Short mmCIF file of C-alpha atoms in Angstrom, two decimals:
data_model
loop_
_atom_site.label_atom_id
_atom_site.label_comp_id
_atom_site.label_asym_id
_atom_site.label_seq_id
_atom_site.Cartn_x
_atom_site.Cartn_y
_atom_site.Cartn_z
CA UNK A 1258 -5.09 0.72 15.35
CA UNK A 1259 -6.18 3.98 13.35
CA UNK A 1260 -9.00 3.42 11.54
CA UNK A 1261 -9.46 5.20 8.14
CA UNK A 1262 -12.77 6.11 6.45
CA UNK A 1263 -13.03 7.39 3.17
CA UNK A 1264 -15.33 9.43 1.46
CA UNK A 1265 -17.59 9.57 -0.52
CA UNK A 1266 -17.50 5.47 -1.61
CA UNK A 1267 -18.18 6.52 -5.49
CA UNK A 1268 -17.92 9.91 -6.66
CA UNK A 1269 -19.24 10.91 -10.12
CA UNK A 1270 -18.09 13.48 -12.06
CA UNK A 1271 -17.21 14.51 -15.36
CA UNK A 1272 -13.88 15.46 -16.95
CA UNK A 1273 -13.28 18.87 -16.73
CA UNK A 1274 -14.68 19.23 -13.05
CA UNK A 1275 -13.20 19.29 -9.51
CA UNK A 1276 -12.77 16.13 -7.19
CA UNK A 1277 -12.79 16.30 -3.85
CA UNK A 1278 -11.63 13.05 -1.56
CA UNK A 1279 -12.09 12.76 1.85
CA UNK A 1280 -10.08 10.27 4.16
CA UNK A 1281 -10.56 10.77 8.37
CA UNK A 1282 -8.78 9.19 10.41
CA UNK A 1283 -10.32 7.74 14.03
CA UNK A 1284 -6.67 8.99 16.02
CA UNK A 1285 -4.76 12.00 14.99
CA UNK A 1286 -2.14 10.87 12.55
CA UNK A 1287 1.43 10.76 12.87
CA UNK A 1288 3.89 14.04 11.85
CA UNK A 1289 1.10 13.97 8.97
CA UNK A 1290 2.26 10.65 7.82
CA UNK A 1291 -0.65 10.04 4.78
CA UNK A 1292 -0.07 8.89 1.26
CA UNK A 1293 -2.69 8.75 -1.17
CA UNK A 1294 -2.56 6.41 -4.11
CA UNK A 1295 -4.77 5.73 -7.81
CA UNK A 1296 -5.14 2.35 -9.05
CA UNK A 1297 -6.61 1.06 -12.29
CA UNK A 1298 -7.78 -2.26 -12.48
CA UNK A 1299 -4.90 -4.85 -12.75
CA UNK A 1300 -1.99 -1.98 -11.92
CA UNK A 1301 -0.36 -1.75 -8.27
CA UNK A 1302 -0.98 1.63 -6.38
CA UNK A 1303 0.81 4.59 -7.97
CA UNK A 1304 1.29 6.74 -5.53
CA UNK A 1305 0.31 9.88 -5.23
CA UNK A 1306 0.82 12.40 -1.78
CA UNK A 1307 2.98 11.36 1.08
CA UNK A 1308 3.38 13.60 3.77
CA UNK A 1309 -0.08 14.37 3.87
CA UNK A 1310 0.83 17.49 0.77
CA UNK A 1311 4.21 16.32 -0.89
CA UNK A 1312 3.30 15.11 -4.62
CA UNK A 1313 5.03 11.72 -5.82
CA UNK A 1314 7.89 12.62 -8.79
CA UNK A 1315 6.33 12.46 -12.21
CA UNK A 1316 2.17 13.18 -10.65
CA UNK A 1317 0.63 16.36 -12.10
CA UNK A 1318 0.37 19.46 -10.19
CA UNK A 1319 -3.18 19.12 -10.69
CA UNK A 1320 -3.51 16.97 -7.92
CA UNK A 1321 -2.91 18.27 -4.25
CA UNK A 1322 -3.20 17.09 -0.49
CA UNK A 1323 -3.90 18.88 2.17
CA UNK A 1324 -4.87 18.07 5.69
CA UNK A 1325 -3.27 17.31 9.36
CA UNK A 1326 -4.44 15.53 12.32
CA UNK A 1327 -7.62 13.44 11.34
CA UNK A 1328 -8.88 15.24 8.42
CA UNK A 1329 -7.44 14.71 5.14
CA UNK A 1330 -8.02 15.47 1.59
CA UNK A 1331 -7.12 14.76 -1.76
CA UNK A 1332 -8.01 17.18 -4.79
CA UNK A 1333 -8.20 16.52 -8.62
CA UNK A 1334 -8.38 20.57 -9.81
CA UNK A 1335 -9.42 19.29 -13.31
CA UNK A 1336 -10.26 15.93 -13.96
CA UNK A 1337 -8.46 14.02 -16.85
CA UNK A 1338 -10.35 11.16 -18.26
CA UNK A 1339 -7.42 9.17 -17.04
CA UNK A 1340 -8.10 10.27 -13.51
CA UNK A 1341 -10.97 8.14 -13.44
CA UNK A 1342 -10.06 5.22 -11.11
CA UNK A 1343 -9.86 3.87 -7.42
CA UNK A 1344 -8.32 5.72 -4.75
CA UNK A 1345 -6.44 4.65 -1.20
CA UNK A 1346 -5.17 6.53 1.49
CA UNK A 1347 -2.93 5.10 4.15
CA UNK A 1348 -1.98 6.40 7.13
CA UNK A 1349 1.77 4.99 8.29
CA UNK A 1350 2.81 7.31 11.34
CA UNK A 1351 1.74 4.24 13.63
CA UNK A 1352 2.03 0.50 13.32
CA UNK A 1353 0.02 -1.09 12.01
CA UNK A 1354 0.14 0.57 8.63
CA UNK A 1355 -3.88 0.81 7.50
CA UNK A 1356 -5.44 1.86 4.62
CA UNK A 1357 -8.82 3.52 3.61
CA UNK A 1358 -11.50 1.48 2.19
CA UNK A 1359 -11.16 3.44 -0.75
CA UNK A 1360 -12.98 6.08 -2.82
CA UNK A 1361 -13.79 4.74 -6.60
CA UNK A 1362 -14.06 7.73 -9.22
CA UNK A 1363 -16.31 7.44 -11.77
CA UNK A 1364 -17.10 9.28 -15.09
CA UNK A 1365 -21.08 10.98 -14.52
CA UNK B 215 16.20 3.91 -9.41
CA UNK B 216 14.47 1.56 -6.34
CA UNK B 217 13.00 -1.13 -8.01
CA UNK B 218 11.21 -3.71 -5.93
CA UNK B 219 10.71 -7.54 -7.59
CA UNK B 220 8.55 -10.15 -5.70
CA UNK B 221 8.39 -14.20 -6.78
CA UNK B 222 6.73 -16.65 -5.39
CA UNK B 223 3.14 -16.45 -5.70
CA UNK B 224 1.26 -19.42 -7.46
CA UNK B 225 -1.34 -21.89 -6.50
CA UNK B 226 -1.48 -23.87 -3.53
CA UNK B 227 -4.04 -25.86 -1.30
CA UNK B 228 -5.22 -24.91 2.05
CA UNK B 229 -2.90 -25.75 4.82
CA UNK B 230 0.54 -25.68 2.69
CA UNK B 231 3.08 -22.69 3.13
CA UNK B 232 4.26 -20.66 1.03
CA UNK B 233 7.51 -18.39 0.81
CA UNK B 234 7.38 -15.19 -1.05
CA UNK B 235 10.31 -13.10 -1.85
CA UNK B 236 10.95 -9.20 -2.64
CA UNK B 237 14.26 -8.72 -4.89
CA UNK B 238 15.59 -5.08 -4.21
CA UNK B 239 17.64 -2.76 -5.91
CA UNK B 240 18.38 1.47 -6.38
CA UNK B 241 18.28 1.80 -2.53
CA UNK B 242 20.39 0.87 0.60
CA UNK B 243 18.26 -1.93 1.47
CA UNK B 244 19.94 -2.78 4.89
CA UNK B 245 19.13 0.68 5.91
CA UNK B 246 15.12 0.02 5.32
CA UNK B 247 11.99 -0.72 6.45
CA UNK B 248 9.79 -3.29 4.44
CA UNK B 249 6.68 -3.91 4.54
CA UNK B 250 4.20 -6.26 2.83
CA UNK B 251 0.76 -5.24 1.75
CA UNK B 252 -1.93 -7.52 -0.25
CA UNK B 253 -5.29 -7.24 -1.94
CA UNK B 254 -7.42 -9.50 -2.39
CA UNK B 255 -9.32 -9.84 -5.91
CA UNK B 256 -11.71 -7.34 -6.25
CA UNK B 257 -11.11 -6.26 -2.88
CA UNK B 258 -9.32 -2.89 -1.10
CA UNK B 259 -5.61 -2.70 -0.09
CA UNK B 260 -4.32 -4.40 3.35
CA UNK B 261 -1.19 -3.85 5.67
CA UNK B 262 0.68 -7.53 6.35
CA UNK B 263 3.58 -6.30 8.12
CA UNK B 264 6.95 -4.59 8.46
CA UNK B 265 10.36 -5.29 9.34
CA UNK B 266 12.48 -2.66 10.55
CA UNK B 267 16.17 -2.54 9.30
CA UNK B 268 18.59 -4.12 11.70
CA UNK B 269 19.79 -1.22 12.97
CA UNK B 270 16.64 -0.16 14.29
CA UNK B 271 16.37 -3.51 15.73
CA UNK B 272 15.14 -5.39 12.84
CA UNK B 273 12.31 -6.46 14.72
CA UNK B 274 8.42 -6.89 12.53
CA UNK B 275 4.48 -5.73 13.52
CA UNK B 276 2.28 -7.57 11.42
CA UNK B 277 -2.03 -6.90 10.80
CA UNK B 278 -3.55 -8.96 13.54
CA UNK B 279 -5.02 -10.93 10.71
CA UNK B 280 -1.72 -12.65 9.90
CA UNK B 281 -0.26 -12.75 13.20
CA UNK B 282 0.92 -15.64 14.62
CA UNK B 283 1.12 -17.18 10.69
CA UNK B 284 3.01 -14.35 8.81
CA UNK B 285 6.82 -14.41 9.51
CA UNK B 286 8.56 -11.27 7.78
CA UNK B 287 12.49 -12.24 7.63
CA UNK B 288 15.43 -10.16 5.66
CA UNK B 289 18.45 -11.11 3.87
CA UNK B 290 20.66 -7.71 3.76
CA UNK B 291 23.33 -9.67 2.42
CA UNK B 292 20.79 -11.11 -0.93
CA UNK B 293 18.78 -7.39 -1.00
CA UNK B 294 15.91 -9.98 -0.40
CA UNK B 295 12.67 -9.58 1.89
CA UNK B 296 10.42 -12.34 2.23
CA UNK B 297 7.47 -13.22 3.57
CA UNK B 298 6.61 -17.04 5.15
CA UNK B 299 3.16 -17.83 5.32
CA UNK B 300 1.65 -21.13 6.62
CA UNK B 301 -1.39 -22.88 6.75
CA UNK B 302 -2.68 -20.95 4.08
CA UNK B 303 -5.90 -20.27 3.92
CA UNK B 304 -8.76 -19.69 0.84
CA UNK B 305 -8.73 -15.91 2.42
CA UNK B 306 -4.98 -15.48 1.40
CA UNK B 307 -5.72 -15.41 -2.23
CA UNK B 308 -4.59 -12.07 -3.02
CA UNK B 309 -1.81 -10.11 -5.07
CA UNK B 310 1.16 -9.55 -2.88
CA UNK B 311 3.24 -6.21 -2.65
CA UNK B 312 6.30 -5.57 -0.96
CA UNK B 313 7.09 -1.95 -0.66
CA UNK B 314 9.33 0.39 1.01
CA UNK B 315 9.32 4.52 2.07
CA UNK B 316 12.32 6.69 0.54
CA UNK B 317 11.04 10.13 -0.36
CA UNK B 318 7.85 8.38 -0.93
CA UNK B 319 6.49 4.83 -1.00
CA UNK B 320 7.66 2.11 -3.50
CA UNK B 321 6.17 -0.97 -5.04
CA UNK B 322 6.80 -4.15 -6.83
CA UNK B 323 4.09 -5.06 -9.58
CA UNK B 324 3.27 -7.69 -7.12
CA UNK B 325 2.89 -11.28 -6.91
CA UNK B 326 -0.78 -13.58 -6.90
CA UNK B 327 -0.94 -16.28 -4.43
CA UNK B 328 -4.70 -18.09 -5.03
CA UNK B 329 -5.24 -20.79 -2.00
CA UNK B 330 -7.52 -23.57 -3.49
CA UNK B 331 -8.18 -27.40 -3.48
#
């Protein structure tokens, strides 16, 4: 099983600034197989990145995903007060399908 | 448009079983893979389990959590996934998601099972 670890656990920032989110992974991952997703209290995942660097139809160009083997990351050029939530990666290149413990974003 | 509908969830004692379901639509569901994911209140997302499509084999991995308990089934003919669980536990009580990959994943709103007496 690949084992994800994200970081940092709580990030906090203000709006305006740059987010950086880390996710590494225990086993190389998959033909880059990682999604990243936001939730808000109450709301299923939206996702995000799959492919490690594809952006989901509709998310803002200022988010971006870069990343290959282990090392991934997720970056928020300029964060939007709505930005400000809970954040999942999952790797799904090999069965079974895990997820990150999750990065929570936080206004400073 | 996929669009991914589960039912199901509600409240039920420790020990019962439960059957959830995943209505889909906007996508050649026979052709999929579905998987189940949940999340526990207040808690981080978790894999259940997949089910390839049939032509792949059809066959299903679940988390080692749920193994052995957790039967993922498939009615291509309904556009229906479910999910069996039994002898539910107090540690089931989560939101349940079915969701598929198509040029990126896709998820139902979910549905809340909450084991109690």
């Amino acid at each position: 099983e690949i084992v994800l670890t994200q970081s940092p656990g709580t990030l906090s920032l203000s709006p305006g600034e740059r987010a950086t989110l880390s996710c590494r992974a225990s086993q190389s991952v998959s033909s880059s197989k990682l999604a990243w997703y936001q939730q808000t209290p109450g709301q299923a995942p939206r996702l995000l990145m799959y492919g490690a660097s594809s952006r989901a139809t509709g998310i803002p160009d200022r988010f971006s995903g870069s990343g290959s083997g282990t090392d991934f990351t997720l970056t928020i050029s300029r964060l939007e007060p709505e930005d400000f939530a809970m954040y999942y990666c999952q790797q799904y290149g090999s069965s079974p399908y895990t997820f990150g413990q999750g990065t929570k974003l936080e206004i400073k | 448009e996929v669009q991914l509908v589960e039912s199901g969830g509600g409240l039920v004692k420790p020990g019962e079983s439960l059957r959830l379901s995943c209505a889909a639509s906007g996508f050649t569901f026979s052709n999929a893979w579905m998987s189940w994911v949940r999340q526990a209140p207040g808690k981080g997302l978790e894999w259940v389990g997949r089910i390839k499509s049939k032509t792949d084999g059809g066959t299903t991995d679940y988390a080692a959590p749920v193994k052995g308990r957790f039967i993922i089934s498939r009615d291509d003919s309904k556009n229906t996934l479910y999910l069996q669980i039994n002898s539910l536990k107090t540690e089931d009580t989560a939101v349940y998601y079915c969701t598929t990959f198509s040029s990126g994943w896709y998820w139902g709103q979910g549905t809340l099972v909450t084991v109690s007496s």
